PDB file of C-alpha atoms and ligand atoms in Angstrom:
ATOM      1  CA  UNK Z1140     -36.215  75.934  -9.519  1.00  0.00           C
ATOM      2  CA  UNK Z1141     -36.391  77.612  -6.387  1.00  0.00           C
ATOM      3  CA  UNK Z1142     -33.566  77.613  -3.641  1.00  0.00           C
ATOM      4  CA  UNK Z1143     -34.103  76.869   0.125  1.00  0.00           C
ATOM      5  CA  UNK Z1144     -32.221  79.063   2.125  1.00  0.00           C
ATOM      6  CA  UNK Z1145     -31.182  76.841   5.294  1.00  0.00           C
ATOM      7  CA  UNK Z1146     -28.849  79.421   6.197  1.00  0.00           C
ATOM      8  CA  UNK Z1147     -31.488  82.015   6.566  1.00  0.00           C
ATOM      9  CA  UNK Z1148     -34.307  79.628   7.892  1.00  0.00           C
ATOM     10  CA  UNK Z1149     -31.664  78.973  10.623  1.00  0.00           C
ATOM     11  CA  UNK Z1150     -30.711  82.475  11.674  1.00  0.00           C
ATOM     12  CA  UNK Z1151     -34.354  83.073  12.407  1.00  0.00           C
ATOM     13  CA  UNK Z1152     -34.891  80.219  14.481  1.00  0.00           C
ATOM     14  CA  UNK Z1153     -31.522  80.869  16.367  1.00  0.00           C
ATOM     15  CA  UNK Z1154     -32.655  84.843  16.397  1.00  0.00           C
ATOM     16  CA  UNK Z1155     -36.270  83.078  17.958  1.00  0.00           C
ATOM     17  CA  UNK Z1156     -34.116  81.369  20.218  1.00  0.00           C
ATOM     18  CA  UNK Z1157     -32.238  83.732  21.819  1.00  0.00           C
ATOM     19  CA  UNK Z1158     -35.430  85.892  22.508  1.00  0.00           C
ATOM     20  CA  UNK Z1159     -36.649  82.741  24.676  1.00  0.00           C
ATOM     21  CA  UNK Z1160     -33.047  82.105  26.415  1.00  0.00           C
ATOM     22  CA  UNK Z1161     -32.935  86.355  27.650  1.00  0.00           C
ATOM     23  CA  UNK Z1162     -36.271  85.993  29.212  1.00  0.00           C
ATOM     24  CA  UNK Z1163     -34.776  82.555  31.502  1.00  0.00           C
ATOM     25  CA  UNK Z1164     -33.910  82.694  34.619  1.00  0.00           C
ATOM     26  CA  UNK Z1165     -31.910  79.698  34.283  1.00  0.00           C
ATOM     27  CA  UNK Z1166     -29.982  79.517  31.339  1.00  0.00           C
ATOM     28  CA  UNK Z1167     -29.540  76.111  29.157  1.00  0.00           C
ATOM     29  CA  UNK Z1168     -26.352  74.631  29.273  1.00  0.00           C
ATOM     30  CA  UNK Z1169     -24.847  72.701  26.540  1.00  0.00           C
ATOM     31  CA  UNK Z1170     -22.031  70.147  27.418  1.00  0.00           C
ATOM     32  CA  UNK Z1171     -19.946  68.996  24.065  1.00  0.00           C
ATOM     33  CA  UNK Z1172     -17.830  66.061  23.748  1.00  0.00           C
ATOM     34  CA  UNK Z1173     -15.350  65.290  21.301  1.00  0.00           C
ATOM     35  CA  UNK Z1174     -13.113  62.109  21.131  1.00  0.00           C
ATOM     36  CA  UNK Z1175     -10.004  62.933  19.109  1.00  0.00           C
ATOM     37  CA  UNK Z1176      -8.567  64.816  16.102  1.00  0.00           C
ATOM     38  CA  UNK Z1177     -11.419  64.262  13.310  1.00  0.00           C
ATOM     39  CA  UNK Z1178     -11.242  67.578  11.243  1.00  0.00           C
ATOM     40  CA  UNK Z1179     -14.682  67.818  10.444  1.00  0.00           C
ATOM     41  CA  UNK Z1180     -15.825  66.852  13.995  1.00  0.00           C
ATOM     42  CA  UNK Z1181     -13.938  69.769  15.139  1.00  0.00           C
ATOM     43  CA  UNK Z1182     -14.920  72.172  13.007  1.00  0.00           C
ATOM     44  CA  UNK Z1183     -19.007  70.839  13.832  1.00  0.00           C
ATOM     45  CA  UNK Z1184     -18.116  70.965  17.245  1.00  0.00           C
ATOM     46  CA  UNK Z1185     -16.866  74.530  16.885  1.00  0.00           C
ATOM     47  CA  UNK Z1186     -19.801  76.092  15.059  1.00  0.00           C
ATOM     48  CA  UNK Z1187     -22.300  74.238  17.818  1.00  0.00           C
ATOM     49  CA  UNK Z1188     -20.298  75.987  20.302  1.00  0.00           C
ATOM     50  CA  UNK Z1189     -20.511  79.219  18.553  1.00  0.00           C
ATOM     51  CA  UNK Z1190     -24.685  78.827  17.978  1.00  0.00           C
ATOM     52  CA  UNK Z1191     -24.089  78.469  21.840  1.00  0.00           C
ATOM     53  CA  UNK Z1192     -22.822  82.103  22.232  1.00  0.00           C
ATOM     54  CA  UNK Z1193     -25.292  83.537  19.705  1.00  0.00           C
ATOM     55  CA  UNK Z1194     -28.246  82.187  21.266  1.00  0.00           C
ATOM     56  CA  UNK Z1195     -27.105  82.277  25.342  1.00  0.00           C
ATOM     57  CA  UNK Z1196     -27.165  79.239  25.649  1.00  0.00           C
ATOM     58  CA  UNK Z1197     -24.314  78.320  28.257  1.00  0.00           C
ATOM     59  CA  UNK Z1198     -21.781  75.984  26.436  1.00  0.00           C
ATOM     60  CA  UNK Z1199     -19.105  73.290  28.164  1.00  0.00           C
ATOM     61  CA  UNK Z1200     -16.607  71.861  25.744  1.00  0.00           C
ATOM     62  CA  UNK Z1201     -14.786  68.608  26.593  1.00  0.00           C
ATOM     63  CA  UNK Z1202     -12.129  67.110  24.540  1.00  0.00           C
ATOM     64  CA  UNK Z1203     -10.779  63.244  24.856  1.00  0.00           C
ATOM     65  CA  UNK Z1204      -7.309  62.479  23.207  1.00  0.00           C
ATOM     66  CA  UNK Z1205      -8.104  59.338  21.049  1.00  0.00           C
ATOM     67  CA  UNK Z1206      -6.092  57.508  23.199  1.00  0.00           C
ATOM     68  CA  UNK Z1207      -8.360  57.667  26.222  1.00  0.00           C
ATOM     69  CA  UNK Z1208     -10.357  54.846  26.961  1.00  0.00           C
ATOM     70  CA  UNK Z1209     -13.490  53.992  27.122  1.00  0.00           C
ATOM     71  CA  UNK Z1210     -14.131  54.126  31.026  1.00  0.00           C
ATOM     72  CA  UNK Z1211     -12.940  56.972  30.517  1.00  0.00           C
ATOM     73  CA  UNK Z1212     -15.286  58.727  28.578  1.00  0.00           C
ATOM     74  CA  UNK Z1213     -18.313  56.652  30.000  1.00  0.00           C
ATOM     75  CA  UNK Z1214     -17.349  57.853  33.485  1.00  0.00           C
ATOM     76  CA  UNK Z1215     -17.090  62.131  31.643  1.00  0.00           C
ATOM     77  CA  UNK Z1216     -20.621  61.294  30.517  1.00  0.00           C
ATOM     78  CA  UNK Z1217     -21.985  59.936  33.907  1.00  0.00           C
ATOM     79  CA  UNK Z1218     -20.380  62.994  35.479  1.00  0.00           C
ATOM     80  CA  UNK Z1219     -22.026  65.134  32.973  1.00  0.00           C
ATOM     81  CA  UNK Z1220     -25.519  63.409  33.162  1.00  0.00           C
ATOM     82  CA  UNK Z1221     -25.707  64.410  36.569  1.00  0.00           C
ATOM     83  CA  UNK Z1222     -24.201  67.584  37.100  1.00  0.00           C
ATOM     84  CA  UNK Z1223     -27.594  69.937  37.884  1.00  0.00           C
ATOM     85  CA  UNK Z1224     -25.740  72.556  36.098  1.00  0.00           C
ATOM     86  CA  UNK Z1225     -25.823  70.239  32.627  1.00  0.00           C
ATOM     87  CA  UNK Z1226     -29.065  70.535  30.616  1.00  0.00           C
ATOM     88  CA  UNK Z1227     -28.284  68.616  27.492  1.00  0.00           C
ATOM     89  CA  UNK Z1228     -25.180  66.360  26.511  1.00  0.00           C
ATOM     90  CA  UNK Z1229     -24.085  65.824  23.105  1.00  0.00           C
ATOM     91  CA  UNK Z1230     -21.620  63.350  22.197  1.00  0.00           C
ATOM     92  CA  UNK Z1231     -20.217  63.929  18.925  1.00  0.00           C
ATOM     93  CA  UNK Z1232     -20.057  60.754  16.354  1.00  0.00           C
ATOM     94  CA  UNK Z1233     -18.049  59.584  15.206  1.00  0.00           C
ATOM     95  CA  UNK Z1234     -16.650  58.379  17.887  1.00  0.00           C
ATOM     96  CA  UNK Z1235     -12.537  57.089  16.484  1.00  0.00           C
ATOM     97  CA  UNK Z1236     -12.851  53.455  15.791  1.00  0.00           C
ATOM     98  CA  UNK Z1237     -12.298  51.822  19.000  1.00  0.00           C
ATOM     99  CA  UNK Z1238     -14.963  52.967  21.125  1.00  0.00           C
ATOM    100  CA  UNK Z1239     -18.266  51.371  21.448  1.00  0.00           C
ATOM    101  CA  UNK Z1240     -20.351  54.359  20.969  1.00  0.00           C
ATOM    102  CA  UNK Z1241     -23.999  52.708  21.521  1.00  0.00           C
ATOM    103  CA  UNK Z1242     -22.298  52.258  25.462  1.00  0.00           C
ATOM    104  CA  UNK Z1243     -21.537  55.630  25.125  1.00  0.00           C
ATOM    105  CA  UNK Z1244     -24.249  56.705  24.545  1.00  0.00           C
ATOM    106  CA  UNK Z1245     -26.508  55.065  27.446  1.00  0.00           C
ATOM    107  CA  UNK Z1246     -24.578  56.774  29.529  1.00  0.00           C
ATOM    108  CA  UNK Z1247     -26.561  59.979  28.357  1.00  0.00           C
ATOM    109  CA  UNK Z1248     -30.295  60.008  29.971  1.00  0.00           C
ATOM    110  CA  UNK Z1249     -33.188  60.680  27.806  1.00  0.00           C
ATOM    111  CA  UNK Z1250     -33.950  64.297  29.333  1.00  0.00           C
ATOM    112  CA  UNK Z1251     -30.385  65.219  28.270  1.00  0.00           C
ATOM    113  CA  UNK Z1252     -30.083  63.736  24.955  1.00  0.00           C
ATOM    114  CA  UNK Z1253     -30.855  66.913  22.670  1.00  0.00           C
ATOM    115  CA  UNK Z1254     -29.553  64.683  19.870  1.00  0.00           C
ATOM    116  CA  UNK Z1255     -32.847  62.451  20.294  1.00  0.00           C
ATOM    117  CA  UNK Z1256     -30.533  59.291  19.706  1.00  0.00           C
ATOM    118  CA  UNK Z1257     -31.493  57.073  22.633  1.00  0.00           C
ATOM    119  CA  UNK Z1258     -33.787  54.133  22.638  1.00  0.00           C
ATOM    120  CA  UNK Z1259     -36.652  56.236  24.595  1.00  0.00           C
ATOM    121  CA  UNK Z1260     -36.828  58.829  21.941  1.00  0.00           C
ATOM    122  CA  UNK Z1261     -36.245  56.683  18.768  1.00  0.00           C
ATOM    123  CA  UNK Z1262     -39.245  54.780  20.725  1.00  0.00           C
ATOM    124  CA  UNK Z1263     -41.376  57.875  20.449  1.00  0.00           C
ATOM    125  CA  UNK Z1264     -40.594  58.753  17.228  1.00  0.00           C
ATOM    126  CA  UNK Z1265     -42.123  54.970  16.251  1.00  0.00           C
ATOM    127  CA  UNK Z1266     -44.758  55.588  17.793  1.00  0.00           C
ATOM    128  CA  UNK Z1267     -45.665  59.028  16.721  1.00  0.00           C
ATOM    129  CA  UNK Z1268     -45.191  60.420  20.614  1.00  0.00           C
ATOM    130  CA  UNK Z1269     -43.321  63.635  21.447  1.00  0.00           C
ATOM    131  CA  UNK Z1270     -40.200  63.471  21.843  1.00  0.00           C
ATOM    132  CA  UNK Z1271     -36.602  64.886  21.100  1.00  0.00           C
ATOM    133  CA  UNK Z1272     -36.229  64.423  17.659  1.00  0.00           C
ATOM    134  CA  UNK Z1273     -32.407  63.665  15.483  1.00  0.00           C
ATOM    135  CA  UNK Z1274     -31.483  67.387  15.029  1.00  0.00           C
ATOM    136  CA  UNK Z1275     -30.903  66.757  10.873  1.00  0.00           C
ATOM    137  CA  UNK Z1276     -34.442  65.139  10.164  1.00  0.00           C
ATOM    138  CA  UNK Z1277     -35.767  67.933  12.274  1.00  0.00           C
ATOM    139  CA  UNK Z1278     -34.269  70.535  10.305  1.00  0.00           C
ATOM    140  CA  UNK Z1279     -35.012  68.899   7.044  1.00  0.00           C
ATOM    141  CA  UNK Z1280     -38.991  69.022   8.535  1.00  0.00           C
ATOM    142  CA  UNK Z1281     -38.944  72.444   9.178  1.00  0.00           C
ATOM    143  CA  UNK Z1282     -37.598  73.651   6.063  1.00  0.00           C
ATOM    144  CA  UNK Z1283     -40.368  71.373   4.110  1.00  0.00           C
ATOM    145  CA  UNK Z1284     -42.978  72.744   6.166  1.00  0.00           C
ATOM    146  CA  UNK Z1285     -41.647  76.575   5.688  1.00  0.00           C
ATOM    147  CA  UNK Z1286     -41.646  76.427   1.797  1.00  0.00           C
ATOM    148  CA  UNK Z1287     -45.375  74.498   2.152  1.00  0.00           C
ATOM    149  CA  UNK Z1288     -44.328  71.125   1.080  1.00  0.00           C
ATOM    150  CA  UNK Z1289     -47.653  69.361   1.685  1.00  0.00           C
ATOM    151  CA  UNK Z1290     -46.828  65.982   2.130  1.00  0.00           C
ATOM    152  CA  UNK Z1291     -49.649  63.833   2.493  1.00  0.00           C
ATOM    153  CA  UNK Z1292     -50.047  61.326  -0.053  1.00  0.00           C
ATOM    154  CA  UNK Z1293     -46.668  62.030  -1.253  1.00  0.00           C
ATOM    155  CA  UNK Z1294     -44.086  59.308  -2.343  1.00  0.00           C
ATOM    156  CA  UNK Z1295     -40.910  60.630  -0.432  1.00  0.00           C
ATOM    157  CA  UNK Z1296     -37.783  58.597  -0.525  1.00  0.00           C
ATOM    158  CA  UNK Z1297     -35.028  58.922   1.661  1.00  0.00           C
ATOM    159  CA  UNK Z1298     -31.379  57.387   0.096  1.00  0.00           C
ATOM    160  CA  UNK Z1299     -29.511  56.333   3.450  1.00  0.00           C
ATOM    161  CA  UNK Z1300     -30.703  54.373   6.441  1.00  0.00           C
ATOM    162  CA  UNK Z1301     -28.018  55.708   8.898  1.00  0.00           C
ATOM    163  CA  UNK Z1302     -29.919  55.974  13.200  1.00  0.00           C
ATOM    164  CA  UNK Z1303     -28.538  59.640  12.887  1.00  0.00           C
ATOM    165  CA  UNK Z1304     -30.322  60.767  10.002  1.00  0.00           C
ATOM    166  CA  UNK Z1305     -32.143  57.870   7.514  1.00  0.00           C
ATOM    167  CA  UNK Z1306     -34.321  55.983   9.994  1.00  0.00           C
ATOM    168  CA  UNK Z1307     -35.702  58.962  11.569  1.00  0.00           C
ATOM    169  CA  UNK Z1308     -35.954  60.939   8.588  1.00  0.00           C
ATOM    170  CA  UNK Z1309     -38.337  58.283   7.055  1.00  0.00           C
ATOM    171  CA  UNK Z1310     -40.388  57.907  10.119  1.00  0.00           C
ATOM    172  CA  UNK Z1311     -40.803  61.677  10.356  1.00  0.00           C
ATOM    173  CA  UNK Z1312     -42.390  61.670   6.676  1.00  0.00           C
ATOM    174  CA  UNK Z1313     -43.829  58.178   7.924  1.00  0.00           C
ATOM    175  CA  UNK Z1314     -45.459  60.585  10.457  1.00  0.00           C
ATOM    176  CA  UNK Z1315     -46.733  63.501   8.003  1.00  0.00           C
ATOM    177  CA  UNK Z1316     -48.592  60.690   6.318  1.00  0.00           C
ATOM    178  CA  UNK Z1317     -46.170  60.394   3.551  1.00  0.00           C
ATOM    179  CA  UNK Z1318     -45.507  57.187   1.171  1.00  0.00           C
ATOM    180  CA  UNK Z1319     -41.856  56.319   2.530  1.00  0.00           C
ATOM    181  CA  UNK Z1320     -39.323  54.114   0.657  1.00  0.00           C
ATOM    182  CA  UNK Z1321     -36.090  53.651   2.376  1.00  0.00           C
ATOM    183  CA  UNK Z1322     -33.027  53.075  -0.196  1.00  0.00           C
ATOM    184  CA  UNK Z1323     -29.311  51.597   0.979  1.00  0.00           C
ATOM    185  CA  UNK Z1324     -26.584  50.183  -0.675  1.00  0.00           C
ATOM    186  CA  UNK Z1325     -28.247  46.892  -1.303  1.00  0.00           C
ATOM    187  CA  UNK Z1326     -31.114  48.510  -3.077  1.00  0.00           C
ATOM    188  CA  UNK Z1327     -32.218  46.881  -6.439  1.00  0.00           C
ATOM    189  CA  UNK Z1328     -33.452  49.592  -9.004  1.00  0.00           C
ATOM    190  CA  UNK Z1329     -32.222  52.285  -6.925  1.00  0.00           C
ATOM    191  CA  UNK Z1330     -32.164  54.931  -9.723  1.00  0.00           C
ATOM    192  CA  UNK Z1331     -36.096  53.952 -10.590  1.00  0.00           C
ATOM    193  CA  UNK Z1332     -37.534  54.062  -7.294  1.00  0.00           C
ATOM    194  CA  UNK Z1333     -35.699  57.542  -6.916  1.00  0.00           C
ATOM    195  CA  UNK Z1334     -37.177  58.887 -10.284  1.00  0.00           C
ATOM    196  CA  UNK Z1335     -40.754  58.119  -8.653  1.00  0.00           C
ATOM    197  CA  UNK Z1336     -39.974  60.409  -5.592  1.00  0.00           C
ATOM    198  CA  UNK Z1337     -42.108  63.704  -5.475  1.00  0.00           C
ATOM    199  CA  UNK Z1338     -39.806  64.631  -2.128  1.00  0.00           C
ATOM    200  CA  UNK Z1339     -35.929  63.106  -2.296  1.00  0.00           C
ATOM    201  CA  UNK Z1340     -33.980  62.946   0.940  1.00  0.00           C
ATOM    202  CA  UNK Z1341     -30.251  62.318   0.138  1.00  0.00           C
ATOM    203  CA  UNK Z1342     -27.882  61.184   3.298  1.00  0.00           C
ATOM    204  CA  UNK Z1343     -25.460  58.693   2.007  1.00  0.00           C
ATOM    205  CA  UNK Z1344     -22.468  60.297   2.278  1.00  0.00           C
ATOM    206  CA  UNK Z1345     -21.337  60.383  -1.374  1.00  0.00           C
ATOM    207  CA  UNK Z1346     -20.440  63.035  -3.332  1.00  0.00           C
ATOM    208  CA  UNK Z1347     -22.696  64.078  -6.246  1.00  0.00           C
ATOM    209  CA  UNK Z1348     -23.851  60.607  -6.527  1.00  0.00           C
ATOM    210  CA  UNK Z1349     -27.836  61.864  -7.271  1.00  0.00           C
ATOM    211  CA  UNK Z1350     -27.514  62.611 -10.794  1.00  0.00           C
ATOM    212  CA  UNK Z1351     -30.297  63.863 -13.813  1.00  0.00           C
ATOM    213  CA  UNK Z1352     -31.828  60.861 -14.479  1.00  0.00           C
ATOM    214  CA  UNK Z1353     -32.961  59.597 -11.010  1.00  0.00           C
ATOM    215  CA  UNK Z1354     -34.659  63.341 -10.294  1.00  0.00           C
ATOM    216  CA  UNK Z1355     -38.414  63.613 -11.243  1.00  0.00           C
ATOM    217  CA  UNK Z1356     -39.336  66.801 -12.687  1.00  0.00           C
ATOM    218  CA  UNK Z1357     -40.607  69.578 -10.379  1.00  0.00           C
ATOM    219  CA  UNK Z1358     -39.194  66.951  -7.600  1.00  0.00           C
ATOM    220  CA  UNK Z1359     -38.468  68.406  -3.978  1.00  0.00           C
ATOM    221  CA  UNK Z1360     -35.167  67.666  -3.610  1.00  0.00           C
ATOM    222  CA  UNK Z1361     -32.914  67.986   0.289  1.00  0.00           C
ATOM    223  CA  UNK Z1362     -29.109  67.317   0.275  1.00  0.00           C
ATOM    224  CA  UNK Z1363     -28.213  65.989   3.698  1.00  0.00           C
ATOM    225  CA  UNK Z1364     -24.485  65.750   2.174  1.00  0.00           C
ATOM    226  CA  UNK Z1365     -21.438  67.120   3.325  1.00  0.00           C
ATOM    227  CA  UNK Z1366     -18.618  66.078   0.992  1.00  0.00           C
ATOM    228  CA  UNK Z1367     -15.393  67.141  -0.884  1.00  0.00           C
ATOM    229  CA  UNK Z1368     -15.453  67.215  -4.571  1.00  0.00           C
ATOM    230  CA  UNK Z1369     -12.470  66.246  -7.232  1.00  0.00           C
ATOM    231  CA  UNK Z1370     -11.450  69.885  -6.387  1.00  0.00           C
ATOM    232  CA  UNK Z1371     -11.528  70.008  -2.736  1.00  0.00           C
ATOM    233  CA  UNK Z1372     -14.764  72.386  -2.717  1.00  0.00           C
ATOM    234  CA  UNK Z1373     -17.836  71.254  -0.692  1.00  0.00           C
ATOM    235  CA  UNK Z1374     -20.556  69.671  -2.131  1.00  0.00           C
ATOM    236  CA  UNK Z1375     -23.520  67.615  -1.356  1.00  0.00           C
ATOM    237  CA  UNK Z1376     -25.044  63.864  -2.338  1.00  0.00           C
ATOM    238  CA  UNK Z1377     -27.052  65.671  -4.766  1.00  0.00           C
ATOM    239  CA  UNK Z1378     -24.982  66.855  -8.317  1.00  0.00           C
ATOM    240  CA  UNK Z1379     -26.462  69.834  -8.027  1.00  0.00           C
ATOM    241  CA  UNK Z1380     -26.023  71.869 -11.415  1.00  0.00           C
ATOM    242  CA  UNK Z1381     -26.976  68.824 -13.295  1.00  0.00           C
ATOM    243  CA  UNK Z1382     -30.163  68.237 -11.023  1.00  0.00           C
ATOM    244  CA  UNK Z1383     -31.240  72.220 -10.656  1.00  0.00           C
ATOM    245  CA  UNK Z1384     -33.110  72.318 -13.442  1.00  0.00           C
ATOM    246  CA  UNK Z1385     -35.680  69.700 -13.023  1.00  0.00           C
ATOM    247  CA  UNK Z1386     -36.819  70.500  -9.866  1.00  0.00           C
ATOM    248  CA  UNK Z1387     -39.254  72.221  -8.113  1.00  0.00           C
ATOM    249  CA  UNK Z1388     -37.130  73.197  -4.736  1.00  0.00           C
ATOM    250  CA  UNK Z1389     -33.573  72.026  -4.136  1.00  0.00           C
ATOM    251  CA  UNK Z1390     -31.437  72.700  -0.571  1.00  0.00           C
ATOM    252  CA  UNK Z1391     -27.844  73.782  -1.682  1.00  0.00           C
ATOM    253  CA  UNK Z1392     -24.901  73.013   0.019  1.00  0.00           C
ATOM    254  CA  UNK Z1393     -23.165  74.366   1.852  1.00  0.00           C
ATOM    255  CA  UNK Z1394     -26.014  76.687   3.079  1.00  0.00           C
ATOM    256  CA  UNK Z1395     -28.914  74.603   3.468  1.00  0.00           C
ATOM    257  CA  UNK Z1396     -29.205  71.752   5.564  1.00  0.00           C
ATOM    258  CA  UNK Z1397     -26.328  72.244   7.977  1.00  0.00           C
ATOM    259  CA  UNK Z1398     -27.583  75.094   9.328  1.00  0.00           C
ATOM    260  CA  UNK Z1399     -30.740  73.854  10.408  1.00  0.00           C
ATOM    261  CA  UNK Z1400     -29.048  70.828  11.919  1.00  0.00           C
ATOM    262  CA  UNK Z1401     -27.521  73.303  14.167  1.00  0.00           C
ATOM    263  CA  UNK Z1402     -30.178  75.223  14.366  1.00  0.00           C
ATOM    264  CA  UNK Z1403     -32.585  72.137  16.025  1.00  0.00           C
ATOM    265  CA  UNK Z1404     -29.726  71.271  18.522  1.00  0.00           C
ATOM    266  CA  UNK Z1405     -30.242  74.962  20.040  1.00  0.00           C
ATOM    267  CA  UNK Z1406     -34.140  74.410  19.907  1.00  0.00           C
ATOM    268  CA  UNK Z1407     -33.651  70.953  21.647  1.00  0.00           C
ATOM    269  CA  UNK Z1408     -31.363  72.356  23.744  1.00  0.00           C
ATOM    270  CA  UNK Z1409     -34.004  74.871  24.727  1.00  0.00           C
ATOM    271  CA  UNK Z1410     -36.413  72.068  24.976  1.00  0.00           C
ATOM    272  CA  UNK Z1411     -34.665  69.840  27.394  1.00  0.00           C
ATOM    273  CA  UNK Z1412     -33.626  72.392  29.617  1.00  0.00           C
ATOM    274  CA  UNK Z1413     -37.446  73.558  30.275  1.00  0.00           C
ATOM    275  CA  UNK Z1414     -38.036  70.081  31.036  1.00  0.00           C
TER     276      UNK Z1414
HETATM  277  N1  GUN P1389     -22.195  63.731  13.785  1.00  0.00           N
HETATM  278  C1  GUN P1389     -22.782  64.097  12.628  1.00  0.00           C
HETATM  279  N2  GUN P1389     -23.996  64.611  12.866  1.00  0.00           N
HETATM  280  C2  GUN P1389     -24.190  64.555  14.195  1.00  0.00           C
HETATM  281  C3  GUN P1389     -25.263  64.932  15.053  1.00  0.00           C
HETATM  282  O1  GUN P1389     -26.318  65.427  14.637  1.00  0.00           O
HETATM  283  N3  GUN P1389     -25.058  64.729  16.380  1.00  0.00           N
HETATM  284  C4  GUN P1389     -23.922  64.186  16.864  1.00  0.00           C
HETATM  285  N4  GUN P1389     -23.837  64.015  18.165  1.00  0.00           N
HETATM  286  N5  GUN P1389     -22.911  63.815  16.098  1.00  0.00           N
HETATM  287  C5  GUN P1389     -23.050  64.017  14.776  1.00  0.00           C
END
């Protein structure tokens, strides 16, 4: 078994980064919302704000109470989609309950949407086009294509068919000419179809819930997971110790796919504001 080291795969990239940003004359600039109190928002929010600093790329946080409404933070996101000095919006999901995010979200044009949610970009990504591309599925890419993961001809499965991270992480692999299988919650023979995977792509949200026996040998695993365990400790989707054994490459968490995640939103960032 061989680790993939997000953490250092993302330094680089942010190092790359910041070598590009010193050489503009025009910095990008970053706007952040939040919308409330979610813990682990916050703390996301805080270390995109941070990659900010590290790569000089100019940052503008914005924080709505939850009880705002959602004029309100349609009419911050129309201010922010055309203020020349704004690059690239990101609103942060989720959004508390009672806001209709996809109206939101329109309210963020294609040139600034570094998170490569919006209809035009999803629309490229169908279609095999350039485009901005969901920061996760990005990062997960780049990390297969740094340890060589050829994956033509490969069956790849992806457990989860979130927008954020499922959809265009199967149409990505779609894309390198992989065999995609997309599993949910209503998938029948889940634990088979995940045994035939050469490359596993876990984003479901559920703590150690890919176990042994649904891991091929010498498998190429990814753990899109962020989770607590019995214990409190983070963990992935993936139950790691019981899975390390069997494969060929596994991404730990923490340390693997969050930083890359963060690592593409500085890239896109980058990206859009050369645009
Ligand atoms: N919440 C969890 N992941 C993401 C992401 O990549 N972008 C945004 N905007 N919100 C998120």
């Amino acid at each position: 078994m061989k680790l993939i080291d997000g953490k250092a795969c993302a330094a680089s990239i942010r190092a790359q980064i910041k070598e590009t940003v010193e050489k503009l004359e025009e910095k990008p600039a970053l706007a952040v919302v939040l919308v409330g109190t979610d813990p682990a928002s916050q703390i996301y929010v805080r270390n995109k704000i941070r990659a900010c600093e590290e790569t000089g790329i100019i940052s503008y946080s914005y924080t709505l109470p939850e009880t705002a409404t959602q004029e309100q933070l349609e009419e911050l996101l129309e201010t922010l989609a055309n203020d020349d000095k704004v690059t690239g919006v990101l609103l942060q999901l989720p959004l508390p309950k009672k806001f209709n995010a996809e109206a939101a979200m329109k309210k963020i044009p294609p040139q600034k949407d570094v998170d490569g949610f919006s209809a035009e970009h999803l629309g490229n990504l169908v279609l095999n086009k350039p485009g901005t591309v969901a920061c996760t599925p990005l990062g997960v890419m780049k990390l297969l294509e740094r340890e060589g993961v050829d994956l033509t001809g490969k069956n790849a499965v992806v457990l989860g068919r979130s927008d954020t991270v499922g959809k265009p992480m199967a149409l990505l692999l779609l894309n390198a000419n992989a065999t995609v299988t997309v599993c949910h919650s209503k998938t029948v023979n889940l634990k088979e179809i995940c045994r035939n995977a050469d490359v596993l792509v876990v984003a479901i949200g559920r703590a150690k819930f890919v176990t042994a026996d649904m891991v091929k040998d010498g498998a190429v695993v990814v753990d899109v997971g962020i989770n607590r365990d019995e214990n409190g400790k983070m963990c992935g989707d993936v139950d790691f110790d019981a899975v390390k054994d069997k494969v060929s490459l596994i991404t730990p968490v923490p340390g693997g796919v969050g930083p890359m995640t963060i690592a593409m939103l500085m890239q896109n960032t980058l990206d859009a504001a050369k645009k």
